[in-house]
Coordinates of C-alpha atoms in Angstrom, one line a residue:
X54 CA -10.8 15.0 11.7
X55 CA -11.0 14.4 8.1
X56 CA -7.6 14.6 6.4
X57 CA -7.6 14.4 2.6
X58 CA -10.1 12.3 1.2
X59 CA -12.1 14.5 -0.7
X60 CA -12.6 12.2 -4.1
X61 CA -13.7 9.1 -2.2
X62 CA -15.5 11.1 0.4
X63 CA -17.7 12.7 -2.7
X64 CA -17.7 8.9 -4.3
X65 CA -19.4 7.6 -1.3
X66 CA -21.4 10.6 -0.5
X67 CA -23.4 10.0 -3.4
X68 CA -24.7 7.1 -3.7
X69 CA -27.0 8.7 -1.2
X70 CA -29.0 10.0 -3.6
X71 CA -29.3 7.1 -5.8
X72 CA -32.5 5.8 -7.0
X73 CA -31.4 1.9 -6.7
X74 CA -29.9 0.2 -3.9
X75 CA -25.6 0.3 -3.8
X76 CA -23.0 -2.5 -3.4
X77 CA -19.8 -0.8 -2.4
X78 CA -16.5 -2.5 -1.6
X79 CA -14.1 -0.6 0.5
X80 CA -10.5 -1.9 0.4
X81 CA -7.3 -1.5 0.8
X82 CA -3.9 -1.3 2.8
X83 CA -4.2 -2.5 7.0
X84 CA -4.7 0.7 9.0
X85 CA -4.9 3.0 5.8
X86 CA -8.4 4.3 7.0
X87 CA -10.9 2.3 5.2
X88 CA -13.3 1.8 8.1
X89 CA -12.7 5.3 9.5
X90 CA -13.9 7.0 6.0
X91 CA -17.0 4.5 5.8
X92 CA -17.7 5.6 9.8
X93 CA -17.5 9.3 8.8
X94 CA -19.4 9.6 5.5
X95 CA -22.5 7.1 6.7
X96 CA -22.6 8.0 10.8
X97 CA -26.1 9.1 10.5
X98 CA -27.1 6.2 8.4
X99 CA -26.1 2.8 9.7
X100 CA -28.9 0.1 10.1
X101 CA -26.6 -2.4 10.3
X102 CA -22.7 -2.9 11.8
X103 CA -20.6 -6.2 12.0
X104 CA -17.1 -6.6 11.8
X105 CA -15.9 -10.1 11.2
X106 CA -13.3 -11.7 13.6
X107 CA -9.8 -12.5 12.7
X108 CA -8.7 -16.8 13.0
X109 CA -12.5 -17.5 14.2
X110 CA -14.2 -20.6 13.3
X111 CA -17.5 -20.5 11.4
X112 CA -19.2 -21.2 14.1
X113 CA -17.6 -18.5 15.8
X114 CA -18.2 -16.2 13.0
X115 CA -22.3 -17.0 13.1
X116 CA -22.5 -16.3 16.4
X117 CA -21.1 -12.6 16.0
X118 CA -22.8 -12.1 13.7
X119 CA -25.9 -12.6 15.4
X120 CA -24.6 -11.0 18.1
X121 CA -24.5 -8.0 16.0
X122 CA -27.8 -8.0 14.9
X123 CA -29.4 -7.9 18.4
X124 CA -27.2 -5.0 19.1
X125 CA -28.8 -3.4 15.9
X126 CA -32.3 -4.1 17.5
X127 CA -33.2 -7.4 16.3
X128 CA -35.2 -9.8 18.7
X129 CA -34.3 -13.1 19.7
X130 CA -33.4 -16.0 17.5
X131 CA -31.9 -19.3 17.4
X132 CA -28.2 -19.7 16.1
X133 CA -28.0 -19.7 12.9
X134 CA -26.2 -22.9 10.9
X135 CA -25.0 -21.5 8.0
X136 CA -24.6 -18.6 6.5
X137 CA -27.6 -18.5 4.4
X138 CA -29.4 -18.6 7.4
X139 CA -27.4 -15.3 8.9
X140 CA -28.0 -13.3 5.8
X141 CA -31.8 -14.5 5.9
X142 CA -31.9 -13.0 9.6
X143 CA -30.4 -10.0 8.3
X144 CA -33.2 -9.7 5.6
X145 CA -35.9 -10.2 8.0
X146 CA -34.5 -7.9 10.3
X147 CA -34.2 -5.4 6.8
X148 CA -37.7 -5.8 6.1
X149 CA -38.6 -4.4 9.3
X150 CA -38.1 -0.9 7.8
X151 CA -40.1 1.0 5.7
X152 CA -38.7 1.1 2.0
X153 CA -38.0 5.2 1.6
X154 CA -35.9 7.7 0.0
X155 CA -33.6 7.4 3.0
X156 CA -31.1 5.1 2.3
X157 CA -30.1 2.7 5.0
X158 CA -26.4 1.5 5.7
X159 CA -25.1 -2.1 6.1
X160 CA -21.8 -2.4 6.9
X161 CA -19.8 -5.2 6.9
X162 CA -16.2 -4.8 7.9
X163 CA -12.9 -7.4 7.9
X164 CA -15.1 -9.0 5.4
X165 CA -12.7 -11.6 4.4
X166 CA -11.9 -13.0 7.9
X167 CA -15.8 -14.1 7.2
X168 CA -14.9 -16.6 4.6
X169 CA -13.7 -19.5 6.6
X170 CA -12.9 -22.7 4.4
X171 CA -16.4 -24.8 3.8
X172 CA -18.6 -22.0 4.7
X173 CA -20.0 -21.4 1.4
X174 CA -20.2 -17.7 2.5
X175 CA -19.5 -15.9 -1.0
X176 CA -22.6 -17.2 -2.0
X177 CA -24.3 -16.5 0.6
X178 CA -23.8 -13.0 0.4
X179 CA -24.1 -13.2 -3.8
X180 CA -27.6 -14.6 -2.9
X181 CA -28.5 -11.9 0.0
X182 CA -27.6 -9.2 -2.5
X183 CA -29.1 -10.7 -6.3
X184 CA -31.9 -12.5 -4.2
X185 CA -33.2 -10.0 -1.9
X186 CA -31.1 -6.1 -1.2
X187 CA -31.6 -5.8 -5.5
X188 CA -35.5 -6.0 -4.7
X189 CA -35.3 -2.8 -2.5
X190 CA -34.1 1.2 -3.6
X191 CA -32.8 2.5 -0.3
X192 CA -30.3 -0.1 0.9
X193 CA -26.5 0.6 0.5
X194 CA -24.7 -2.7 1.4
X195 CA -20.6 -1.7 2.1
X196 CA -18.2 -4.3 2.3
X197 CA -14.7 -3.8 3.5
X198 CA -11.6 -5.6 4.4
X199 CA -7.6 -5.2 5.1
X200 CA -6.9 -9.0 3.0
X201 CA -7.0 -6.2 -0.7
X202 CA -6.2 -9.9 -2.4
X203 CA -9.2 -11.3 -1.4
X204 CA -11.8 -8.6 -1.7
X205 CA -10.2 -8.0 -5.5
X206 CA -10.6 -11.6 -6.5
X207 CA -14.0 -12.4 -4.4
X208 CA -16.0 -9.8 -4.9
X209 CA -14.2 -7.2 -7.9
X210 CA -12.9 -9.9 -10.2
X211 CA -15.8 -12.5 -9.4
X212 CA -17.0 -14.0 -12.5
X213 CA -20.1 -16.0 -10.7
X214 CA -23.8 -14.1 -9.3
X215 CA -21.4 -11.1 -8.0
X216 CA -19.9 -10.5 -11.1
X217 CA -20.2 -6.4 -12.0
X218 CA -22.8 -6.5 -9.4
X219 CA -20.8 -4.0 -7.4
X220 CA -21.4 -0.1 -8.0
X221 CA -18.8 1.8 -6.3
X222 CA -15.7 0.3 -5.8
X223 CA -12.6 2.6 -4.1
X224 CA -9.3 1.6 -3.3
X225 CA -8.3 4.0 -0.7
X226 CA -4.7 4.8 -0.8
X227 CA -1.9 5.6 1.5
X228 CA -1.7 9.5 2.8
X229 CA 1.1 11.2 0.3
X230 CA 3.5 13.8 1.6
X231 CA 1.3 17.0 0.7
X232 CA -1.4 14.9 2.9
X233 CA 0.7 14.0 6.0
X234 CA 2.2 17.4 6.4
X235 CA -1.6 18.4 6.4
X236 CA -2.0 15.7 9.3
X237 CA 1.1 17.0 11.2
X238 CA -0.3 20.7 11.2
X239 CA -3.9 19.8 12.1
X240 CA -2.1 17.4 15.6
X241 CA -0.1 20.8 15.6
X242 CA 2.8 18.6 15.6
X243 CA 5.4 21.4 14.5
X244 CA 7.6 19.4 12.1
X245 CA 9.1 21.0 9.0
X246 CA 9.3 19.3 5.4
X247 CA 12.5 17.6 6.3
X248 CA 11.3 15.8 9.7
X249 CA 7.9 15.0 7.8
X250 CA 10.0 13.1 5.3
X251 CA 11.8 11.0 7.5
X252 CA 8.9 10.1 8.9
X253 CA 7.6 9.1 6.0
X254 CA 10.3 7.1 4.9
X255 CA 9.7 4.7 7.9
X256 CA 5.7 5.3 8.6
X257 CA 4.6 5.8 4.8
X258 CA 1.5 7.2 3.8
X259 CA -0.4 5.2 7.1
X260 CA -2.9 6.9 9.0
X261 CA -2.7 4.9 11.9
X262 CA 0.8 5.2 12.5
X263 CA 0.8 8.8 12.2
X264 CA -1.6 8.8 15.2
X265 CA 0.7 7.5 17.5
X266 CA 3.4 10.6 16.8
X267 CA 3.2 12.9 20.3
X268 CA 3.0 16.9 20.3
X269 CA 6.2 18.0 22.0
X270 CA 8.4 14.9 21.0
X271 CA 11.2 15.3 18.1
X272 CA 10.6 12.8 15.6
X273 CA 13.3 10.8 17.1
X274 CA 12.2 10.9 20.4
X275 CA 8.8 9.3 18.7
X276 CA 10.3 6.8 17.0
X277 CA 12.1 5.3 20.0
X278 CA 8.9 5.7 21.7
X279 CA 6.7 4.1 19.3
X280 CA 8.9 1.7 17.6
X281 CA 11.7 0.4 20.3
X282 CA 10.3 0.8 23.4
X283 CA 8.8 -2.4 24.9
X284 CA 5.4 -0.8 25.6
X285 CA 5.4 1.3 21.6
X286 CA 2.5 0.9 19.8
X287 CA 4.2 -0.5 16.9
X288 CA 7.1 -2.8 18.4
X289 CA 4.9 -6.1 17.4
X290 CA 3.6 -4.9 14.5
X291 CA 5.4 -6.5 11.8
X292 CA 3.9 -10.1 13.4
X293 CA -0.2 -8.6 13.5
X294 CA 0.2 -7.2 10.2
X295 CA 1.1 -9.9 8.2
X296 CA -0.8 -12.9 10.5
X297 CA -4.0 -10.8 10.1
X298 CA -3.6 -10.3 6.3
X299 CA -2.4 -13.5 5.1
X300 CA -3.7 -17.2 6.6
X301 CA -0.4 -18.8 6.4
X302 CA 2.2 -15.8 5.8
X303 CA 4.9 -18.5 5.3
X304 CA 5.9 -17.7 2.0
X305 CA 4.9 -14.3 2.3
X306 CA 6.9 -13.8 5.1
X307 CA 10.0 -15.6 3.0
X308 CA 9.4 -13.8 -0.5
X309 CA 9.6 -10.5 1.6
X310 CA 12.5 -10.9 3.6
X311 CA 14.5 -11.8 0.4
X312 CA 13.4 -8.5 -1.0
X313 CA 14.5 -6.6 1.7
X314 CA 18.2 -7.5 0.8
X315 CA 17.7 -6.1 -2.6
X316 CA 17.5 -2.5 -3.4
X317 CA 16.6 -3.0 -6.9
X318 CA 14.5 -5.8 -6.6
X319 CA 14.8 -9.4 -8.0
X320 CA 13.3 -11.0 -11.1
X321 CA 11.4 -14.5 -10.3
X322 CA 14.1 -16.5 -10.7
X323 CA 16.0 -15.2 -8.5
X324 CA 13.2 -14.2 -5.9
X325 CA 12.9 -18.3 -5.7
X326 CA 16.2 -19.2 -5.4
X327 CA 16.5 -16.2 -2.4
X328 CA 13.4 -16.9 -0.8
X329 CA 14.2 -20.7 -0.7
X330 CA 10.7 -21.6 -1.6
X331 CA 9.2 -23.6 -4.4
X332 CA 7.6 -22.9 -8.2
X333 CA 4.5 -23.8 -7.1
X334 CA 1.2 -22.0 -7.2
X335 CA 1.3 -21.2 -3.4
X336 CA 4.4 -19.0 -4.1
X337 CA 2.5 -17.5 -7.2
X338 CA -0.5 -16.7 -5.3
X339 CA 2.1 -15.6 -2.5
X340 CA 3.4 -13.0 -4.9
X341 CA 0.1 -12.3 -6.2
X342 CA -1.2 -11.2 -2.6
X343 CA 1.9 -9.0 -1.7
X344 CA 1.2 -7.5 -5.0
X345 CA -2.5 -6.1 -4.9
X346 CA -2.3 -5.4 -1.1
X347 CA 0.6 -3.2 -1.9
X348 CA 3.5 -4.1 -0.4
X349 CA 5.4 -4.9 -3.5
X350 CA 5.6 -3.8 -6.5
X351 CA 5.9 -6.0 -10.1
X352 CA 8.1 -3.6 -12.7
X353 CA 8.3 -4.5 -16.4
X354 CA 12.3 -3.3 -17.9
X355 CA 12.3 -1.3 -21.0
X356 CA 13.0 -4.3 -23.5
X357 CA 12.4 -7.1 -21.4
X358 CA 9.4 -9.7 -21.4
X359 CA 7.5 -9.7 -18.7
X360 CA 8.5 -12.9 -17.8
X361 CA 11.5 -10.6 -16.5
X362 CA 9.5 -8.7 -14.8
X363 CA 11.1 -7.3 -11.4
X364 CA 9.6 -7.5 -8.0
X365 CA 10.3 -4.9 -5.7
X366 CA 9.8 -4.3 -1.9
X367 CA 8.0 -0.8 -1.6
X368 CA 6.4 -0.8 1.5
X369 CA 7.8 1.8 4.0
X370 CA 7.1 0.2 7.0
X371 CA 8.4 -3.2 5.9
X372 CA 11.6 -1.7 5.0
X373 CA 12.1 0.2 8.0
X374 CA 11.3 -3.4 10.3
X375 CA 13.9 -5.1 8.0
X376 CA 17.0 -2.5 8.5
X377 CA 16.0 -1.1 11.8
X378 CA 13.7 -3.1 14.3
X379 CA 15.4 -6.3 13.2
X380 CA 18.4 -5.1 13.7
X381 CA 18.3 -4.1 17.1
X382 CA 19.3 -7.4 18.5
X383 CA 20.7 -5.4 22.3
X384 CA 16.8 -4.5 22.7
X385 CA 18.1 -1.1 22.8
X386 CA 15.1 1.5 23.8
X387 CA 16.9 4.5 22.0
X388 CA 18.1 2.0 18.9
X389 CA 16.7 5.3 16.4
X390 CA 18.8 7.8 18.1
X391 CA 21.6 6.1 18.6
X392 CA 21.7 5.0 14.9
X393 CA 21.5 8.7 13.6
X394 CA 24.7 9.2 11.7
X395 CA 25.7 5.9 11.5
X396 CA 26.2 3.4 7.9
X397 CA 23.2 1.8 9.2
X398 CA 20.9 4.9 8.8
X399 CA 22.2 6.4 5.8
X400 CA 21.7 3.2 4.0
X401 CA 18.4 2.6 5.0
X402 CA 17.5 6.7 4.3
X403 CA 19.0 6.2 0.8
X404 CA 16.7 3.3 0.1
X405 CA 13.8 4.8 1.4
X406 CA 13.5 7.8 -0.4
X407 CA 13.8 6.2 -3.3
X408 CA 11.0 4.6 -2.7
X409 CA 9.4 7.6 -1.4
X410 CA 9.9 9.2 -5.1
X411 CA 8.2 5.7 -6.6
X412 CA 5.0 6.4 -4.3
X413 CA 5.3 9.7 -5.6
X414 CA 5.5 10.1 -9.3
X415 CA 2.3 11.6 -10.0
X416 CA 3.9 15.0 -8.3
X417 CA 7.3 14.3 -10.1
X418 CA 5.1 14.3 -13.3
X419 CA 3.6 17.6 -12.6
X420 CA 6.9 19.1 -11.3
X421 CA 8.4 18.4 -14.7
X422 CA 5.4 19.7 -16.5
X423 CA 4.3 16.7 -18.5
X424 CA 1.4 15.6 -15.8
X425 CA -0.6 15.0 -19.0
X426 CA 1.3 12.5 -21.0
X427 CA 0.9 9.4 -21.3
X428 CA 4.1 7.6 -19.4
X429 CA 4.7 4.5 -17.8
X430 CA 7.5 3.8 -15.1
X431 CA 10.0 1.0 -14.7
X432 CA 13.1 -0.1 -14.1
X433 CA 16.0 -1.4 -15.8
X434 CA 19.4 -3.2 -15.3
X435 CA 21.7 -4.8 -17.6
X436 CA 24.3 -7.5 -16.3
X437 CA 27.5 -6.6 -18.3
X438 CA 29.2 -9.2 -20.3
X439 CA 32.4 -10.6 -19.0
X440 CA 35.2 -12.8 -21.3
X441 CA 34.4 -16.4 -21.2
X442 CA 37.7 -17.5 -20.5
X443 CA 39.4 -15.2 -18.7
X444 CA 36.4 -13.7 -16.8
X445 CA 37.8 -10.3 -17.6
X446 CA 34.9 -7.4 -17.7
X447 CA 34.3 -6.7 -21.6
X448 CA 31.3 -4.3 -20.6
X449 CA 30.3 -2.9 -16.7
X450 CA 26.9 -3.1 -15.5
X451 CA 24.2 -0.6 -15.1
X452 CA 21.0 -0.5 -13.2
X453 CA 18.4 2.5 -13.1
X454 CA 16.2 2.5 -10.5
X455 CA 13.4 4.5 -12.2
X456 CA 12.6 5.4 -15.7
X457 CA 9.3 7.2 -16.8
X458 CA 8.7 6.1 -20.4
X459 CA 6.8 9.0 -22.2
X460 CA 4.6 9.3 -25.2
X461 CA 6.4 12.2 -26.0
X462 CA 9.6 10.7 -27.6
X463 CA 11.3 11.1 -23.8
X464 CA 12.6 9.0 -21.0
X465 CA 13.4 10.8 -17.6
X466 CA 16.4 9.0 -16.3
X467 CA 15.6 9.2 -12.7
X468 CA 18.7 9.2 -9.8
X469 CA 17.1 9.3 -6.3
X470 CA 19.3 11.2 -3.6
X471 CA 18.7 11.7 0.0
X472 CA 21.4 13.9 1.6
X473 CA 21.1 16.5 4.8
X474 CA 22.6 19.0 2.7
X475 CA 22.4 19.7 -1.2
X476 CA 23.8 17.5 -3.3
X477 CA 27.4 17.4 -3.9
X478 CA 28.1 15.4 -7.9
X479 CA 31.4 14.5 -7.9
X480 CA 33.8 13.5 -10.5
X481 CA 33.1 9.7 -9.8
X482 CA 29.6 10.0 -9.6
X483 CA 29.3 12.0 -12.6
X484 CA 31.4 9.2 -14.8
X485 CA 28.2 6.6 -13.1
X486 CA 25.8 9.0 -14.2
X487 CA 27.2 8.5 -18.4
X488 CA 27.4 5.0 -18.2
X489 CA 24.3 4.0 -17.1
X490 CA 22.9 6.5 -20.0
X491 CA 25.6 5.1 -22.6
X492 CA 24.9 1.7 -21.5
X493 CA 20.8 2.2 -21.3
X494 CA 20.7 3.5 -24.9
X495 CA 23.1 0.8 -26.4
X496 CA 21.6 -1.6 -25.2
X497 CA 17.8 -0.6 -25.2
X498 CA 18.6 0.9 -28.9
X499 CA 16.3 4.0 -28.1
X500 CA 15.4 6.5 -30.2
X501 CA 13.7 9.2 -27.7
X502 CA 15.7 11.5 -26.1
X503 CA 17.0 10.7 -22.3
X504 CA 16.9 13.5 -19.5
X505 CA 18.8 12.8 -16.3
X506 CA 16.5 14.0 -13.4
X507 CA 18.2 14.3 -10.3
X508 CA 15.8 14.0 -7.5
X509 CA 17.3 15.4 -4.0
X510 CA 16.5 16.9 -1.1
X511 CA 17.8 20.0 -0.9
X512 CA 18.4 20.2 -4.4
X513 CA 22.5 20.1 -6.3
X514 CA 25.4 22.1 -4.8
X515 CA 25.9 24.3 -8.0
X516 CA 29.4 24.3 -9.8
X517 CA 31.1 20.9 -10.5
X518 CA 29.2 18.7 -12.5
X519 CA 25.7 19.9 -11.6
X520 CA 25.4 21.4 -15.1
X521 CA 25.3 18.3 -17.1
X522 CA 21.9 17.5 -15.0
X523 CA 19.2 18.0 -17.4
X524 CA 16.4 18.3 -14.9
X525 CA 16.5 18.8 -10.9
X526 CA 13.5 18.2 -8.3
X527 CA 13.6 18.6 -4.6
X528 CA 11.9 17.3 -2.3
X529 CA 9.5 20.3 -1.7
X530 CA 8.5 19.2 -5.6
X531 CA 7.0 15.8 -3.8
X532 CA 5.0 18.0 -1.3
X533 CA 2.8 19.1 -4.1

């Protein structure tokens, strides 16, 4: 079962019929459905299959990989010593069929786990592909891994014989909400838009986790199940995903869990002093990992350098480990129910659907009818000055946790609400609402015009101070 998809699906379905042989690369989030799409495009075409092994030696990694090629049909060989060697079996083994219009499939998944230190194994496979799969018309060589980091700069971004040597490259993506409610009514699950937005909030856009969700069980009753339960199928996963992604998740780990404190996010300053780790180039390249495989997220501030850049924890799951499974100290097996209604789940609901709405702006766009404007999206937060010498306030603080920047001579000024009910703007809201506009176009000196967007749930109570909201979305808008 094939949910969503179609773009990459047609992407990969075409190189089919391609008169040259095709380097693809595959990549993306762990357990988004990379190899599952590969699997379900090119089933009738595979020559070749061989997934590398996670913390293996080279040695290790040879031997699979021979291993793999006698279950493909190859005969009997000795080991080989380098990787050279095991991509010169692989030719041989290649050669074996006759060069036709039917292209034949080599896939190589959990590609980086391959590249063990010393084992010259880039070039190996920049020499299998220049030096011998170019000489052919029918071979279509697919690469694939979980580590996004290392495919992006090994393979995308490589400068040396692989450079633009690939031909398709796709970056599969998380499931949005449209696509997980199409899930949930293909497993027949029964949920509404409400329960499928919870969920979402803690499982995000992952295929995998979405598989472990039962028929017949409430969403709460699932996420006991899956997540607090010593048997669930995601209780340890917080440990595998990051040891399997990252060789030493240290500072990972460290920059992380000193997001997760921060709604808004911290500038790298600050991320450094909170994390406890050093300016170095391990924390850079840290950063730059948690970036590209997607678990964070780097936002430039309207009038700031990019030096000021803010880094943001967007993942869902991540989130939802930080203020939930961590939290259950007790080992309490019903931890999610028992929390319903509590500080505890509100805050963590609040923060996650805002984070929902960031994963969703393309609908958000469309929803407010301007789908084809140029825009960017950021943040923005401004300190507030206080009197040297007295430490008095002279000017409050204001943060804004999205802005989309238009081409239009616009900013929406975005305010993310999760609520059970519609949304009740009180008098002391509403006054937070005008200073973080006052403050945001004194200090940004902007010229465009600024539209509060309120983005809810079930949309604003009417009456009160619902009227000064220049633009509302629900979240049936981010089901689009």
């Amino acid at each position: 079962m094939v949910i969503g998809r179609e773009y990459e699906m047609e992407r990969l379905d075409a190189l089919l019929s391609a008169e040259e042989s095709q380097f693809v690369a595959v990549y993306g989030r762990r357990r988004v459905g990379k190899t599952f799409l590969i699997r379900e495009v090119y089933k009738d075409y595979f020559v070749f299959q061989h997934t590398g092994t996670n913390g293996a030696t080279r040695k290790q990694q040879l031997s699979d990989f021979r291993e793999s090629l006698y279950l493909a049909g190859m005969e009997r060989s000795a080991m080989p010593k380098t990787w050279s060697e095991a991509f010169g079996l692989l030719w041989r083994f290649l050669k074996k069929f006759p060069e036709n219009d039917r292209k034949k499939v080599v896939f190589i998944d959990e590609l980086p786990w391959m590249d063990t230190p010393k084992s010259n194994f880039v070039s190996a496979l920049d020499h299998f592909w220049n030096a011998w799969a170019t000489t052919r018309k029918d071979i279509i060589l697919v690469i694939c891994g979980s580590a996004t980091s290392w495919i992006i700069d090994n393979v995308v971004m490589n400068y040396g014989g692989l450079h633009n040597r690939l031909t398709c490259k796709v970056h599969l993506q998380p499931f949005t909400l449209r696509e997980c409610k199409q899930y949930c009514e293909a497993k027949k699950l029964g949920y509404k838009d409400r329960q499928i937005l919870e969920a979402y909030m803690a499982l995000g856009g992952i295929p995998y986790y979405w598989s472990f969700l039962k028929k017949g069980l409430s969403v709460s009753q699932n996420f006991d199940r899956m997540f607090f339960q010593p048997s669930g199928e995601l209780t340890q996963e917080f440990d595998a995903l990051y040891a399997s992604l990252f060789k030493r998740p240290r500072h990972h780990i460290a920059i992380i869990t000193a997001l997760a404190k921060k709604k808004m996010g911290m500038v790298r300053e600050d991320l450094l002093k909170a994390s406890r780790l050093t300016d170095n180039t391990d924390f850079s390249k840290a950063l730059h990992e948690l970036e590209q495989c997607g678990f964070i997220h780097k936002y430039s501030a309207i009038g700031k350098k990019t030096k000021d850049a803010t880094y943001q924890l967007i993942d869902n799951y991540t989130l939802f480990y930080f203020d939930f499974i961590s939290e259950n100290t007790n080992g309490d097996e019903h931890f999610w129910t028992s929390s319903a209604g509590t500080s505890i789940h509100y805050g963590w609901a609040g923060r996650a659907f805002e984070r929902v709405c960031l994963q969703h702006v393309k609908q958000i766009k469309e929803a407010l009818g301007f789908s084809a404007v140029v825009s960017s999206v950021h943040s923005w937060y401004f300190r507030g000055n206080k009197d040297a010498a007295t430490g008095k306030t002279l000017t409050r603080g204001a943060q804004i946790d999205m802005l989309i920047d238009r081409n239009d001579d616009t900013i929406n000024l975005c305010e993310m609400k999760y609520s059970n009910a519609p949304y009740v703007i009180t008098e002391e809201e509403d006054m937070r609402i005008r200073n973080r506009v006052e403050t945001f176009i004194r200090e940004t000196g902007t010229e465009k015009a600024v539209l509060v967007t309120m983005i809810t749930s079930f949309g604003l109570a009417p009456g009160g101070y619902s009227g000064d909201i220049h633009c509302q979305l629900t979240m049936e808008d981010l089901f689009r």
